[in-house]
């Protein structure tokens, strides 16, 4: 999530829109929700057919936290994007220390959980890209944006271009114009019209749960596993194995406690044939074992409904 805070929050609004409003993210209206006692106002950005960005974007939103500061923990959901902090401050905890997230930031995919803090009177606007497509807008390979690095976007897109975007969007109330401004910004950054069909096919396999091993992808593409890994490293930013791990863990987290019969059954449904492998991967990302996680009413409820956890929910 964005990780910057944005992609970390992306999954929250995706879940809220589907479970509270009952519609896909792109179809919900401006709304107000209360998360962990903190009121949050958000509006979705609708990228329509006439927008250059429409084929590339997974989702976008404007979010504000007007009442009080909020601290939470969550994990990335495989989205890479650009976040622009309009008001207030955001922080990410790294090696036990809080680090300020830049006003313009890019957050790469990671297979670890993160702790984020938002100030009171916080507001941001963010756009998240479908797997692979962010690669079409940056000169560097996406391996430069991985492992949860918080990247100052000025070093990628340039200070002047981002500040011009900021001045346009800061006080703009129209969602349609906001989408247009972001679409125009990225159209000017577009580097390549040629897409790598092998990478697109491979990522679709993973997100549609059609691949549980790198061998599955290599066989479908008729290439070596080494070729698959190299393609992912450059175009996606993480290895195919890491992306599979991220997506499977998200599927596990979206089970409610009452849906989990046994860990063995859950592991099998997620494509694990070795329960110890499932437990090891889950704990590495979430921080606790699946047994501990699903025994906790609070942990399972919070992520299933909100896409994140209060920072103290993991306390012993």
mmCIF file with all atom_site columns, N, CA and C in Angstrom, residues 133-139 183-194:
data_model
loop_
_atom_site.group_PDB
_atom_site.id
_atom_site.type_symbol
_atom_site.label_atom_id
_atom_site.label_alt_id
_atom_site.label_comp_id
_atom_site.label_asym_id
_atom_site.label_entity_id
_atom_site.label_seq_id
_atom_site.pdbx_PDB_ins_code
_atom_site.Cartn_x
_atom_site.Cartn_y
_atom_site.Cartn_z
_atom_site.occupancy
_atom_site.B_iso_or_equiv
_atom_site.pdbx_formal_charge
_atom_site.auth_seq_id
_atom_site.auth_comp_id
_atom_site.auth_asym_id
_atom_site.auth_atom_id
_atom_site.pdbx_PDB_model_num
ATOM 1  N N  . UNK A 1 133 ? 1.951  -2.403 -15.628 1.00 0.00 ? 133 UNK A N  1
ATOM 2  C CA . UNK A 1 133 ? 1.785  -1.183 -16.419 1.00 0.00 ? 133 UNK A CA 1
ATOM 3  C C  . UNK A 1 133 ? 2.589  0.014  -15.918 1.00 0.00 ? 133 UNK A C  1
ATOM 4  N N  . UNK A 1 134 ? 2.891  0.076  -14.621 1.00 0.00 ? 134 UNK A N  1
ATOM 5  C CA . UNK A 1 134 ? 3.689  1.204  -14.134 1.00 0.00 ? 134 UNK A CA 1
ATOM 6  C C  . UNK A 1 134 ? 5.052  1.235  -14.814 1.00 0.00 ? 134 UNK A C  1
ATOM 7  N N  . UNK A 1 135 ? 5.498  0.081  -15.242 1.00 0.00 ? 135 UNK A N  1
ATOM 8  C CA . UNK A 1 135 ? 6.775  -0.056 -15.937 1.00 0.00 ? 135 UNK A CA 1
ATOM 9  C C  . UNK A 1 135 ? 6.843  0.792  -17.208 1.00 0.00 ? 135 UNK A C  1
ATOM 10 N N  . UNK A 1 136 ? 5.694  1.089  -17.802 1.00 0.00 ? 136 UNK A N  1
ATOM 11 C CA . UNK A 1 136 ? 5.659  1.841  -19.055 1.00 0.00 ? 136 UNK A CA 1
ATOM 12 C C  . UNK A 1 136 ? 5.918  3.338  -18.859 1.00 0.00 ? 136 UNK A C  1
ATOM 13 N N  . UNK A 1 137 ? 6.000  3.776  -17.597 1.00 0.00 ? 137 UNK A N  1
ATOM 14 C CA . UNK A 1 137 ? 6.130  5.207  -17.319 1.00 0.00 ? 137 UNK A CA 1
ATOM 15 C C  . UNK A 1 137 ? 7.451  5.577  -16.647 1.00 0.00 ? 137 UNK A C  1
ATOM 16 N N  . UNK A 1 138 ? 8.306  4.606  -16.402 1.00 0.00 ? 138 UNK A N  1
ATOM 17 C CA . UNK A 1 138 ? 9.572  4.896  -15.719 1.00 0.00 ? 138 UNK A CA 1
ATOM 18 C C  . UNK A 1 138 ? 10.742 4.327  -16.513 1.00 0.00 ? 138 UNK A C  1
ATOM 19 N N  . UNK A 1 139 ? 11.862 5.007  -16.445 1.00 0.00 ? 139 UNK A N  1
ATOM 20 C CA . UNK A 1 139 ? 13.039 4.576  -17.194 1.00 0.00 ? 139 UNK A CA 1
ATOM 21 C C  . UNK A 1 139 ? 13.714 3.376  -16.535 1.00 0.00 ? 139 UNK A C  1
ATOM 22 N N  . UNK A 1 183 ? -4.337 11.820 -15.594 1.00 0.00 ? 183 UNK A N  1
ATOM 23 C CA . UNK A 1 183 ? -4.193 11.142 -16.882 1.00 0.00 ? 183 UNK A CA 1
ATOM 24 C C  . UNK A 1 183 ? -3.256 11.922 -17.799 1.00 0.00 ? 183 UNK A C  1
ATOM 25 N N  . UNK A 1 184 ? -3.430 13.246 -17.833 1.00 0.00 ? 184 UNK A N  1
ATOM 26 C CA . UNK A 1 184 ? -2.557 14.086 -18.665 1.00 0.00 ? 184 UNK A CA 1
ATOM 27 C C  . UNK A 1 184 ? -1.111 14.024 -18.179 1.00 0.00 ? 184 UNK A C  1
ATOM 28 N N  . UNK A 1 185 ? -0.934 14.014 -16.858 1.00 0.00 ? 185 UNK A N  1
ATOM 29 C CA . UNK A 1 185 ? 0.419  13.948 -16.297 1.00 0.00 ? 185 UNK A CA 1
ATOM 30 C C  . UNK A 1 185 ? 1.126  12.674 -16.756 1.00 0.00 ? 185 UNK A C  1
ATOM 31 N N  . UNK A 1 186 ? 0.455  11.543 -16.628 1.00 0.00 ? 186 UNK A N  1
ATOM 32 C CA . UNK A 1 186 ? 1.097  10.281 -16.997 1.00 0.00 ? 186 UNK A CA 1
ATOM 33 C C  . UNK A 1 186 ? 1.225  10.117 -18.508 1.00 0.00 ? 186 UNK A C  1
ATOM 34 N N  . UNK A 1 187 ? 0.343  10.731 -19.261 1.00 0.00 ? 187 UNK A N  1
ATOM 35 C CA . UNK A 1 187 ? 0.496  10.663 -20.715 1.00 0.00 ? 187 UNK A CA 1
ATOM 36 C C  . UNK A 1 187 ? 1.806  11.324 -21.141 1.00 0.00 ? 187 UNK A C  1
ATOM 37 N N  . UNK A 1 188 ? 2.174  12.404 -20.452 1.00 0.00 ? 188 UNK A N  1
ATOM 38 C CA . UNK A 1 188 ? 3.440  13.074 -20.764 1.00 0.00 ? 188 UNK A CA 1
ATOM 39 C C  . UNK A 1 188 ? 4.650  12.247 -20.308 1.00 0.00 ? 188 UNK A C  1
ATOM 40 N N  . UNK A 1 189 ? 4.425  11.339 -19.367 1.00 0.00 ? 189 UNK A N  1
ATOM 41 C CA . UNK A 1 189 ? 5.521  10.500 -18.865 1.00 0.00 ? 189 UNK A CA 1
ATOM 42 C C  . UNK A 1 189 ? 5.645  9.182  -19.624 1.00 0.00 ? 189 UNK A C  1
ATOM 43 N N  . UNK A 1 190 ? 4.693  8.904  -20.488 1.00 0.00 ? 190 UNK A N  1
ATOM 44 C CA . UNK A 1 190 ? 4.636  7.601  -21.161 1.00 0.00 ? 190 UNK A CA 1
ATOM 45 C C  . UNK A 1 190 ? 5.879  7.386  -22.021 1.00 0.00 ? 190 UNK A C  1
ATOM 46 N N  . UNK A 1 191 ? 6.497  6.209  -21.861 1.00 0.00 ? 191 UNK A N  1
ATOM 47 C CA . UNK A 1 191 ? 7.762  5.936  -22.537 1.00 0.00 ? 191 UNK A CA 1
ATOM 48 C C  . UNK A 1 191 ? 7.659  4.915  -23.654 1.00 0.00 ? 191 UNK A C  1
ATOM 49 N N  . UNK A 1 192 ? 6.686  4.025  -23.585 1.00 0.00 ? 192 UNK A N  1
ATOM 50 C CA . UNK A 1 192 ? 6.660  2.924  -24.548 1.00 0.00 ? 192 UNK A CA 1
ATOM 51 C C  . UNK A 1 192 ? 5.238  2.489  -24.851 1.00 0.00 ? 192 UNK A C  1
ATOM 52 N N  . UNK A 1 193 ? 4.969  2.252  -26.129 1.00 0.00 ? 193 UNK A N  1
ATOM 53 C CA . UNK A 1 193 ? 3.667  1.728  -26.540 1.00 0.00 ? 193 UNK A CA 1
ATOM 54 C C  . UNK A 1 193 ? 3.699  0.210  -26.681 1.00 0.00 ? 193 UNK A C  1
ATOM 55 N N  . UNK A 1 194 ? 4.885  -0.358 -26.546 1.00 0.00 ? 194 UNK A N  1
ATOM 56 C CA . UNK A 1 194 ? 5.037  -1.795 -26.722 1.00 0.00 ? 194 UNK A CA 1
ATOM 57 C C  . UNK A 1 194 ? 4.932  -2.497 -25.375 1.00 0.00 ? 194 UNK A C  1
#
